[in-house]
Amino acid sequence: MDRMRELMSMFSPSLINLSKDKSCYDNAEEIVEFLSNQQVDTWKLVLLFVQMDSLCVCPEQVDEAVHQVEKTLEFLKSQLKQTIVSMTVLDKLAKPGYLRQDRVCPCDETRTAGELRLLKAILPQLLQDNLHRHLVDKNFYSDKDDFTVVLQNGPVSADLPGIESGHYSMDESLHINELALQLWTNLLQPTEEQLKLDDKNFRIPCPTEVRPYLRTERNSPSESYSSAEAPVTDPVMGTELSCEERSPSPVPPTSVHEVRPADIRVVAAVGDSLTAGNGVGAAPNNLLQVLVQYRGLSWSVGGDKNLSHVTTLPNILKEFNANVTGFSEDKGKETSTQAFLNQAVAGAKANNLLGQAQVLVDRMKRDLRINFHTDWKVITMFIGGNDLCDACQNALYHSAENFEKHIKEALDYLHKEVPRAIVNLIEPLHILPLRRLHQDHSIKCPTWLVDILCPCVITPHQNSEAERRLDDLNRHYQRSINDLIESGHYDTHENFTVIIQPFLRDIILPLLPDGRPDRSYFTPDCFHLSQKSHTQMARALWNNMLEPLGSKTDSQDFTNGLELKCPTQSSPFIRTYKNSNYTYRGPKPTPPPVEDWGRDFSCKDVAPSASVPTSVHKLRPADIKVVAALGDSITAGRAAKAKTYNELKKEYRGISWSIGGDGDLKTITTLPNILKNFNPSIQGFSKGQGSLQKGFNMATSGAQALEIPEQVRSLIQAMKNNKKVNYVEDWKLVTLFVGVSDLCHYCKSQNNLSSKNFTEHIMASLDMLYAEVPRVLVNIIEVPQIDLLKKINKGTLTCAFLPREKCPCVVLPEEQSPDLMELKRVNVEYQAALEQLVSGRRYDEREDFAVVLQPFLQHTIVPLVKEGQPDLSYFSLDCVHLSEKTHSEMATALWNNMLEPVGKKQFFTNFTYDRTKIRCPSEAQPFIFTRHNSQPSPGPATTPAPTTTAVETTTTIITTGAPVPLCPASVPVWVPVILAIVGLLIGWAVTWMVFARRQGRLQRRMKQNMEKQWNNTHKKETGL
């Protein structure tokens, strides 16, 4: 609301702004009374926010919200004249710390996480459509000339702060600006999608001479998603089977390579919502029916009716063996009786497959219709879409290696437990072509909804690096499971095999005659697949099963009419490697042991700036002349190359991730070794062991935050004394990483090691650098989640005892104990306090100084060698300090963080060795990112010429406040006649006005606290 007031005030300085956090109707009464007392008799704009309760998610809330809106609008219509009510469906994805605890949830149905996510995404869009229909039915749009209601074109997503302590993220102000500008734009004209402030030139729309009015339904009719032309659906989805050879084997086969279709007795499936059948039978434009799981229509395991009416794999198999069982029928969840052996779960990912397989096997063993040991079974496994949808949010967790590992776990279980089984392993579909559905806005797909369900697929721009990474991962998923099956791991006996069915490897998006995507192949959410697609997938799967290995169809054109293939007398069997005369490639050769932890360098533009920059926001990597580091034993390189216990106290400073300079990048990955490729004469890095060649590596083992100011003093003196450093002119890069030792000993001295004291010591250090060191960029590394040390293997003597000495406050407390819970809380406070310190304006006055928080350790994931067992190769012998392997990963992650804009940095580390992970500065952004150069840059303000375009745009600089439209003075503007802007909120809304004020108060309070004199305390001896 504050941002909207700022924008509107540019046109109407006498604007009145009212915002009440009460019920909608009560708020409306107060507003009418206020306007009556003020005798406001000119035009008024009312902003009405209708929002869903994001925790109590159920369809009943839609009807309740519409009822509240109708009651409020009827009252406003009867009391106000010369009024425009602009209504917005607002979805606030709030975290528990910001929810009112007195709200009553009207629905209590138990749902899986995937079902809940789908429901949360669908309901705001459903509310949007219902409100639109209601406004039309009740004539709120157009029956009066002095009162009207305008509904924004789509729901608006509003993320509330997510940290319970009340601290705010660095890009939150940017997000608030996005929301205000979205509202502003929709007051003028409907937009096709939510605005984003991530472009180089962000445009703010202005009224024009040809379109000077506020938008209403009468002057600019909008078209909701539900009013889009309904996709044409076929009443019958059956298929004709012309096969003559339908007989079973003369005797039940004992070899999986001699199984005919008629020998199959049991069908089953595991997977996600595409196998569960979400929305398959949904009526066009009925979003609510996407929540329904039409399992009887599912392509791989549904059994409704027969093949003449419904095409599924079981219905095809029924034509060969009428006694086939296991298929799902009708509708229901995986726990229902109708689901039977369809154990797919909506929202499932690869890591859920093992659990599904276990339930599936249990059902097969207990069902009297199945002879578990003698019946031949076909099990179809299809997964991967949801992994790709979330891959960008946690690249490590959703890596191809982990995807393959989870598939292998499920297949290993089936291989061990299930006799006489053929497993169809479906390649993950090529997901990129589906993006076209949400790039052509004329087909009215609810992109806002799908962006919640599948952000990593929908969000990337066309031809962007993010899109390329998504495509690479998609292909890597496909290759990884092929490598798994090609190993021959599942063909160790005659009654089990796994066959890759690749028909979805490449898909051709179905198009209308005019070239636009054909929505009839998709459910109303334009994300799940309709029965037309399920029909084609069932046909393609069947045909794949009858095609020999090495010659299988590996693409799917949904518009082509597929005819079902038939077994022949010469080839009557379901194809396996043996009856296809196919030879597996065999397992991948074991990679040779890694001899070094270097990286490949592929950056082409390594030149410095044409002249030495005077601004830190224009700093290229090659401009950096000096590196330095502050911190504890991690930065000192303690035990990084220790091979014996006698070497655990040695400091291998030359390979330290942020400051080491031994060798070069080809063999040793450190931040200085990366920078040497830009500037070979860089100074300050440490070499070898010990302190003789430590350079500007001021870190000391066991250091806590209170010792960092003294390290800073030593660093300043060392740089001034070094004849190879031009103290005034050289650009310096300082990396600060501390906090682990503080947390490891927090339970021994809680007052001294509080988050407040921790931050004061960091602030004192930064203040000293800010006051005394010219031309410096400071990297502050986020404090990691220290409790993960408890997960380190206890199987060796050192891992059982040494961590107790080095980090007692983490290792000694029991899981879920109050002491450990308190430590986790303080850990989060450390992180939040650092973020608050860096995001403030304390260090913004100097053009040659910047502090950037690099968050790659914020969400630390311990690498595993197998389920539950940490990979100790990432640790030194004491199981606390880090090995050279980890130092190389941290150096890579730090460098990549430096090349990511503030607010969009990766906050985890992908601990997988890859020599190609070093990123390069781009031509468009050749500078190291700071907060200032991460914001959209200004563009030229132009005076628009009169055209037929409804909305002209100008550009402006996005700074600390709301953007200001540079609208030409000649444009006739409607806004000055509006004297009142009113915000109405339904439910538990917290207005945006609170955000800005509360953020300012927090920053001032933090500054006051930190300006108090910091006190030295006696540090605890530690190995960290």
mmCIF file with all atom_site columns, N, CA, C and O in Angstrom, residues 388-422:
data_model
loop_
_atom_site.group_PDB
_atom_site.id
_atom_site.type_symbol
_atom_site.label_atom_id
_atom_site.label_alt_id
_atom_site.label_comp_id
_atom_site.label_asym_id
_atom_site.label_entity_id
_atom_site.label_seq_id
_atom_site.pdbx_PDB_ins_code
_atom_site.Cartn_x
_atom_site.Cartn_y
_atom_site.Cartn_z
_atom_site.occupancy
_atom_site.B_iso_or_equiv
_atom_site.pdbx_formal_charge
_atom_site.auth_seq_id
_atom_site.auth_comp_id
_atom_site.auth_asym_id
_atom_site.auth_atom_id
_atom_site.pdbx_PDB_model_num
ATOM 1   N N  . LEU A 1 388 ? 12.467 -31.982 -11.857 1.00 0.00 ? 388 LEU A N  1
ATOM 2   C CA . LEU A 1 388 ? 12.888 -30.894 -12.734 1.00 0.00 ? 388 LEU A CA 1
ATOM 3   C C  . LEU A 1 388 ? 12.233 -29.579 -12.334 1.00 0.00 ? 388 LEU A C  1
ATOM 4   O O  . LEU A 1 388 ? 12.851 -28.513 -12.424 1.00 0.00 ? 388 LEU A O  1
ATOM 5   N N  . CYS A 1 389 ? 10.990 -29.652 -11.874 1.00 0.00 ? 389 CYS A N  1
ATOM 6   C CA . CYS A 1 389 ? 10.267 -28.432 -11.493 1.00 0.00 ? 389 CYS A CA 1
ATOM 7   C C  . CYS A 1 389 ? 10.941 -27.700 -10.339 1.00 0.00 ? 389 CYS A C  1
ATOM 8   O O  . CYS A 1 389 ? 10.827 -26.483 -10.220 1.00 0.00 ? 389 CYS A O  1
ATOM 9   N N  . ASP A 1 390 ? 11.612 -28.433 -9.465  1.00 0.00 ? 390 ASP A N  1
ATOM 10  C CA . ASP A 1 390 ? 12.241 -27.829 -8.287  1.00 0.00 ? 390 ASP A CA 1
ATOM 11  C C  . ASP A 1 390 ? 13.762 -27.846 -8.349  1.00 0.00 ? 390 ASP A C  1
ATOM 12  O O  . ASP A 1 390 ? 14.428 -27.474 -7.377  1.00 0.00 ? 390 ASP A O  1
ATOM 13  N N  . ALA A 1 391 ? 14.318 -28.262 -9.479  1.00 0.00 ? 391 ALA A N  1
ATOM 14  C CA . ALA A 1 391 ? 15.766 -28.477 -9.552  1.00 0.00 ? 391 ALA A CA 1
ATOM 15  C C  . ALA A 1 391 ? 16.558 -27.212 -9.295  1.00 0.00 ? 391 ALA A C  1
ATOM 16  O O  . ALA A 1 391 ? 17.622 -27.249 -8.664  1.00 0.00 ? 391 ALA A O  1
ATOM 17  N N  . CYS A 1 392 ? 16.081 -26.064 -9.760  1.00 0.00 ? 392 CYS A N  1
ATOM 18  C CA . CYS A 1 392 ? 16.853 -24.832 -9.604  1.00 0.00 ? 392 CYS A CA 1
ATOM 19  C C  . CYS A 1 392 ? 16.904 -24.363 -8.162  1.00 0.00 ? 392 CYS A C  1
ATOM 20  O O  . CYS A 1 392 ? 17.753 -23.549 -7.797  1.00 0.00 ? 392 CYS A O  1
ATOM 21  N N  . GLN A 1 393 ? 16.016 -24.861 -7.308  1.00 0.00 ? 393 GLN A N  1
ATOM 22  C CA . GLN A 1 393 ? 15.984 -24.440 -5.914  1.00 0.00 ? 393 GLN A CA 1
ATOM 23  C C  . GLN A 1 393 ? 16.941 -25.235 -5.038  1.00 0.00 ? 393 GLN A C  1
ATOM 24  O O  . GLN A 1 393 ? 17.269 -24.813 -3.944  1.00 0.00 ? 393 GLN A O  1
ATOM 25  N N  . ASN A 1 394 ? 17.366 -26.382 -5.527  1.00 0.00 ? 394 ASN A N  1
ATOM 26  C CA . ASN A 1 394 ? 18.354 -27.185 -4.806  1.00 0.00 ? 394 ASN A CA 1
ATOM 27  C C  . ASN A 1 394 ? 19.020 -28.115 -5.809  1.00 0.00 ? 394 ASN A C  1
ATOM 28  O O  . ASN A 1 394 ? 18.613 -29.265 -5.987  1.00 0.00 ? 394 ASN A O  1
ATOM 29  N N  . ALA A 1 395 ? 20.021 -27.582 -6.497  1.00 0.00 ? 395 ALA A N  1
ATOM 30  C CA . ALA A 1 395 ? 20.660 -28.324 -7.583  1.00 0.00 ? 395 ALA A CA 1
ATOM 31  C C  . ALA A 1 395 ? 21.313 -29.606 -7.094  1.00 0.00 ? 395 ALA A C  1
ATOM 32  O O  . ALA A 1 395 ? 21.360 -30.601 -7.820  1.00 0.00 ? 395 ALA A O  1
ATOM 33  N N  . LEU A 1 396 ? 21.836 -29.608 -5.871  1.00 0.00 ? 396 LEU A N  1
ATOM 34  C CA . LEU A 1 396 ? 22.476 -30.812 -5.349  1.00 0.00 ? 396 LEU A CA 1
ATOM 35  C C  . LEU A 1 396 ? 21.450 -31.908 -5.116  1.00 0.00 ? 396 LEU A C  1
ATOM 36  O O  . LEU A 1 396 ? 21.626 -33.049 -5.556  1.00 0.00 ? 396 LEU A O  1
ATOM 37  N N  . TYR A 1 397 ? 20.381 -31.579 -4.433  1.00 0.00 ? 397 TYR A N  1
ATOM 38  C CA . TYR A 1 397 ? 19.382 -32.585 -4.095  1.00 0.00 ? 397 TYR A CA 1
ATOM 39  C C  . TYR A 1 397 ? 18.749 -33.179 -5.349  1.00 0.00 ? 397 TYR A C  1
ATOM 40  O O  . TYR A 1 397 ? 18.432 -34.367 -5.402  1.00 0.00 ? 397 TYR A O  1
ATOM 41  N N  . HIS A 1 398 ? 18.570 -32.339 -6.371  1.00 0.00 ? 398 HIS A N  1
ATOM 42  C CA . HIS A 1 398 ? 17.919 -32.799 -7.593  1.00 0.00 ? 398 HIS A CA 1
ATOM 43  C C  . HIS A 1 398 ? 18.918 -33.059 -8.708  1.00 0.00 ? 398 HIS A C  1
ATOM 44  O O  . HIS A 1 398 ? 18.557 -33.019 -9.891  1.00 0.00 ? 398 HIS A O  1
ATOM 45  N N  . SER A 1 399 ? 20.149 -33.345 -8.359  1.00 0.00 ? 399 SER A N  1
ATOM 46  C CA . SER A 1 399 ? 21.166 -33.635 -9.364  1.00 0.00 ? 399 SER A CA 1
ATOM 47  C C  . SER A 1 399 ? 20.844 -34.947 -10.075 1.00 0.00 ? 399 SER A C  1
ATOM 48  O O  . SER A 1 399 ? 20.087 -35.791 -9.580  1.00 0.00 ? 399 SER A O  1
ATOM 49  N N  . ALA A 1 400 ? 21.435 -35.128 -11.262 1.00 0.00 ? 400 ALA A N  1
ATOM 50  C CA . ALA A 1 400 ? 21.233 -36.371 -12.001 1.00 0.00 ? 400 ALA A CA 1
ATOM 51  C C  . ALA A 1 400 ? 21.767 -37.565 -11.224 1.00 0.00 ? 400 ALA A C  1
ATOM 52  O O  . ALA A 1 400 ? 21.215 -38.671 -11.309 1.00 0.00 ? 400 ALA A O  1
ATOM 53  N N  . GLU A 1 401 ? 22.839 -37.354 -10.473 1.00 0.00 ? 401 GLU A N  1
ATOM 54  C CA . GLU A 1 401 ? 23.405 -38.451 -9.676  1.00 0.00 ? 401 GLU A CA 1
ATOM 55  C C  . GLU A 1 401 ? 22.410 -38.921 -8.617  1.00 0.00 ? 401 GLU A C  1
ATOM 56  O O  . GLU A 1 401 ? 22.206 -40.126 -8.425  1.00 0.00 ? 401 GLU A O  1
ATOM 57  N N  . ASN A 1 402 ? 21.778 -37.953 -7.934  1.00 0.00 ? 402 ASN A N  1
ATOM 58  C CA . ASN A 1 402 ? 20.784 -38.333 -6.933  1.00 0.00 ? 402 ASN A CA 1
ATOM 59  C C  . ASN A 1 402 ? 19.543 -38.940 -7.581  1.00 0.00 ? 402 ASN A C  1
ATOM 60  O O  . ASN A 1 402 ? 18.929 -39.872 -7.040  1.00 0.00 ? 402 ASN A O  1
ATOM 61  N N  . PHE A 1 403 ? 19.150 -38.403 -8.727  1.00 0.00 ? 403 PHE A N  1
ATOM 62  C CA . PHE A 1 403 ? 17.994 -38.960 -9.437  1.00 0.00 ? 403 PHE A CA 1
ATOM 63  C C  . PHE A 1 403 ? 18.237 -40.430 -9.772  1.00 0.00 ? 403 PHE A C  1
ATOM 64  O O  . PHE A 1 403 ? 17.397 -41.298 -9.506  1.00 0.00 ? 403 PHE A O  1
ATOM 65  N N  . GLU A 1 404 ? 19.400 -40.721 -10.324 1.00 0.00 ? 404 GLU A N  1
ATOM 66  C CA . GLU A 1 404 ? 19.749 -42.113 -10.647 1.00 0.00 ? 404 GLU A CA 1
ATOM 67  C C  . GLU A 1 404 ? 19.806 -42.969 -9.386  1.00 0.00 ? 404 GLU A C  1
ATOM 68  O O  . GLU A 1 404 ? 19.343 -44.121 -9.388  1.00 0.00 ? 404 GLU A O  1
ATOM 69  N N  . LYS A 1 405 ? 20.332 -42.393 -8.320  1.00 0.00 ? 405 LYS A N  1
ATOM 70  C CA . LYS A 1 405 ? 20.444 -43.162 -7.079  1.00 0.00 ? 405 LYS A CA 1
ATOM 71  C C  . LYS A 1 405 ? 19.066 -43.573 -6.562  1.00 0.00 ? 405 LYS A C  1
ATOM 72  O O  . LYS A 1 405 ? 18.855 -44.722 -6.144  1.00 0.00 ? 405 LYS A O  1
ATOM 73  N N  . HIS A 1 406 ? 18.109 -42.661 -6.601  1.00 0.00 ? 406 HIS A N  1
ATOM 74  C CA . HIS A 1 406 ? 16.766 -42.974 -6.103  1.00 0.00 ? 406 HIS A CA 1
ATOM 75  C C  . HIS A 1 406 ? 16.066 -43.995 -7.002  1.00 0.00 ? 406 HIS A C  1
ATOM 76  O O  . HIS A 1 406 ? 15.361 -44.886 -6.500  1.00 0.00 ? 406 HIS A O  1
ATOM 77  N N  . ILE A 1 407 ? 16.248 -43.872 -8.308  1.00 0.00 ? 407 ILE A N  1
ATOM 78  C CA . ILE A 1 407 ? 15.681 -44.876 -9.216  1.00 0.00 ? 407 ILE A CA 1
ATOM 79  C C  . ILE A 1 407 ? 16.277 -46.245 -8.912  1.00 0.00 ? 407 ILE A C  1
ATOM 80  O O  . ILE A 1 407 ? 15.575 -47.264 -8.852  1.00 0.00 ? 407 ILE A O  1
ATOM 81  N N  . LYS A 1 408 ? 17.574 -46.272 -8.692  1.00 0.00 ? 408 LYS A N  1
ATOM 82  C CA . LYS A 1 408 ? 18.264 -47.532 -8.422  1.00 0.00 ? 408 LYS A CA 1
ATOM 83  C C  . LYS A 1 408 ? 17.767 -48.161 -7.125  1.00 0.00 ? 408 LYS A C  1
ATOM 84  O O  . LYS A 1 408 ? 17.590 -49.391 -7.048  1.00 0.00 ? 408 LYS A O  1
ATOM 85  N N  . GLU A 1 409 ? 17.526 -47.349 -6.105  1.00 0.00 ? 409 GLU A N  1
ATOM 86  C CA . GLU A 1 409 ? 17.030 -47.887 -4.840  1.00 0.00 ? 409 GLU A CA 1
ATOM 87  C C  . GLU A 1 409 ? 15.700 -48.613 -5.045  1.00 0.00 ? 409 GLU A C  1
ATOM 88  O O  . GLU A 1 409 ? 15.477 -49.718 -4.516  1.00 0.00 ? 409 GLU A O  1
ATOM 89  N N  . ALA A 1 410 ? 14.794 -47.991 -5.810  1.00 0.00 ? 410 ALA A N  1
ATOM 90  C CA . ALA A 1 410 ? 13.487 -48.608 -6.041  1.00 0.00 ? 410 ALA A CA 1
ATOM 91  C C  . ALA A 1 410 ? 13.612 -49.867 -6.895  1.00 0.00 ? 410 ALA A C  1
ATOM 92  O O  . ALA A 1 410 ? 12.978 -50.901 -6.609  1.00 0.00 ? 410 ALA A O  1
ATOM 93  N N  . LEU A 1 411 ? 14.429 -49.805 -7.937  1.00 0.00 ? 411 LEU A N  1
ATOM 94  C CA . LEU A 1 411 ? 14.602 -50.975 -8.799  1.00 0.00 ? 411 LEU A CA 1
ATOM 95  C C  . LEU A 1 411 ? 15.299 -52.111 -8.066  1.00 0.00 ? 411 LEU A C  1
ATOM 96  O O  . LEU A 1 411 ? 14.963 -53.293 -8.252  1.00 0.00 ? 411 LEU A O  1
ATOM 97  N N  . ASP A 1 412 ? 16.291 -51.774 -7.237  1.00 0.00 ? 412 ASP A N  1
ATOM 98  C CA . ASP A 1 412 ? 16.975 -52.818 -6.460  1.00 0.00 ? 412 ASP A CA 1
ATOM 99  C C  . ASP A 1 412 ? 15.986 -53.556 -5.566  1.00 0.00 ? 412 ASP A C  1
ATOM 100 O O  . ASP A 1 412 ? 16.066 -54.789 -5.407  1.00 0.00 ? 412 ASP A O  1
ATOM 101 N N  . TYR A 1 413 ? 15.064 -52.796 -4.972  1.00 0.00 ? 413 TYR A N  1
ATOM 102 C CA . TYR A 1 413 ? 14.074 -53.423 -4.089  1.00 0.00 ? 413 TYR A CA 1
ATOM 103 C C  . TYR A 1 413 ? 13.164 -54.357 -4.885  1.00 0.00 ? 413 TYR A C  1
ATOM 104 O O  . TYR A 1 413 ? 12.911 -55.507 -4.472  1.00 0.00 ? 413 TYR A O  1
ATOM 105 N N  . LEU A 1 414 ? 12.678 -53.891 -6.031  1.00 0.00 ? 414 LEU A N  1
ATOM 106 C CA . LEU A 1 414 ? 11.815 -54.743 -6.858  1.00 0.00 ? 414 LEU A CA 1
ATOM 107 C C  . LEU A 1 414 ? 12.580 -55.969 -7.355  1.00 0.00 ? 414 LEU A C  1
ATOM 108 O O  . LEU A 1 414 ? 12.037 -57.081 -7.386  1.00 0.00 ? 414 LEU A O  1
ATOM 109 N N  . HIS A 1 415 ? 13.823 -55.769 -7.739  1.00 0.00 ? 415 HIS A N  1
ATOM 110 C CA . HIS A 1 415 ? 14.659 -56.871 -8.221  1.00 0.00 ? 415 HIS A CA 1
ATOM 111 C C  . HIS A 1 415 ? 14.823 -57.949 -7.146  1.00 0.00 ? 415 HIS A C  1
ATOM 112 O O  . HIS A 1 415 ? 14.814 -59.160 -7.433  1.00 0.00 ? 415 HIS A O  1
ATOM 113 N N  . LYS A 1 416 ? 14.944 -57.502 -5.934  1.00 0.00 ? 416 LYS A N  1
ATOM 114 C CA . LYS A 1 416 ? 15.148 -58.434 -4.822  1.00 0.00 ? 416 LYS A CA 1
ATOM 115 C C  . LYS A 1 416 ? 13.852 -59.123 -4.404  1.00 0.00 ? 416 LYS A C  1
ATOM 116 O O  . LYS A 1 416 ? 13.848 -60.320 -4.051  1.00 0.00 ? 416 LYS A O  1
ATOM 117 N N  . GLU A 1 417 ? 12.732 -58.403 -4.453  1.00 0.00 ? 417 GLU A N  1
ATOM 118 C CA . GLU A 1 417 ? 11.496 -58.887 -3.839  1.00 0.00 ? 417 GLU A CA 1
ATOM 119 C C  . GLU A 1 417 ? 10.493 -59.510 -4.804  1.00 0.00 ? 417 GLU A C  1
ATOM 120 O O  . GLU A 1 417 ? 9.693  -60.355 -4.394  1.00 0.00 ? 417 GLU A O  1
ATOM 121 N N  . VAL A 1 418 ? 10.500 -59.091 -6.064  1.00 0.00 ? 418 VAL A N  1
ATOM 122 C CA . VAL A 1 418 ? 9.384  -59.459 -6.950  1.00 0.00 ? 418 VAL A CA 1
ATOM 123 C C  . VAL A 1 418 ? 9.847  -60.461 -8.006  1.00 0.00 ? 418 VAL A C  1
ATOM 124 O O  . VAL A 1 418 ? 10.662 -60.124 -8.875  1.00 0.00 ? 418 VAL A O  1
ATOM 125 N N  . PRO A 1 419 ? 9.310  -61.676 -7.987  1.00 0.00 ? 419 PRO A N  1
ATOM 126 C CA . PRO A 1 419 ? 9.628  -62.654 -9.049  1.00 0.00 ? 419 PRO A CA 1
ATOM 127 C C  . PRO A 1 419 ? 8.723  -62.438 -10.259 1.00 0.00 ? 419 PRO A C  1
ATOM 128 O O  . PRO A 1 419 ? 7.653  -61.848 -10.167 1.00 0.00 ? 419 PRO A O  1
ATOM 129 N N  . ARG A 1 420 ? 9.196  -62.899 -11.410 1.00 0.00 ? 420 ARG A N  1
ATOM 130 C CA . ARG A 1 420 ? 8.423  -62.870 -12.640 1.00 0.00 ? 420 ARG A CA 1
ATOM 131 C C  . ARG A 1 420 ? 7.865  -61.464 -12.921 1.00 0.00 ? 420 ARG A C  1
ATOM 132 O O  . ARG A 1 420 ? 6.652  -61.244 -12.913 1.00 0.00 ? 420 ARG A O  1
ATOM 133 N N  . ALA A 1 421 ? 8.771  -60.552 -13.165 1.00 0.00 ? 421 ALA A N  1
ATOM 134 C CA . ALA A 1 421 ? 8.354  -59.160 -13.377 1.00 0.00 ? 421 ALA A CA 1
ATOM 135 C C  . ALA A 1 421 ? 9.120  -58.533 -14.534 1.00 0.00 ? 421 ALA A C  1
ATOM 136 O O  . ALA A 1 421 ? 10.322 -58.755 -14.704 1.00 0.00 ? 421 ALA A O  1
ATOM 137 N N  . ILE A 1 422 ? 8.384  -57.775 -15.343 1.00 0.00 ? 422 ILE A N  1
ATOM 138 C CA . ILE A 1 422 ? 8.966  -56.909 -16.359 1.00 0.00 ? 422 ILE A CA 1
ATOM 139 C C  . ILE A 1 422 ? 8.698  -55.474 -15.911 1.00 0.00 ? 422 ILE A C  1
ATOM 140 O O  . ILE A 1 422 ? 7.533  -55.092 -15.717 1.00 0.00 ? 422 ILE A O  1
#
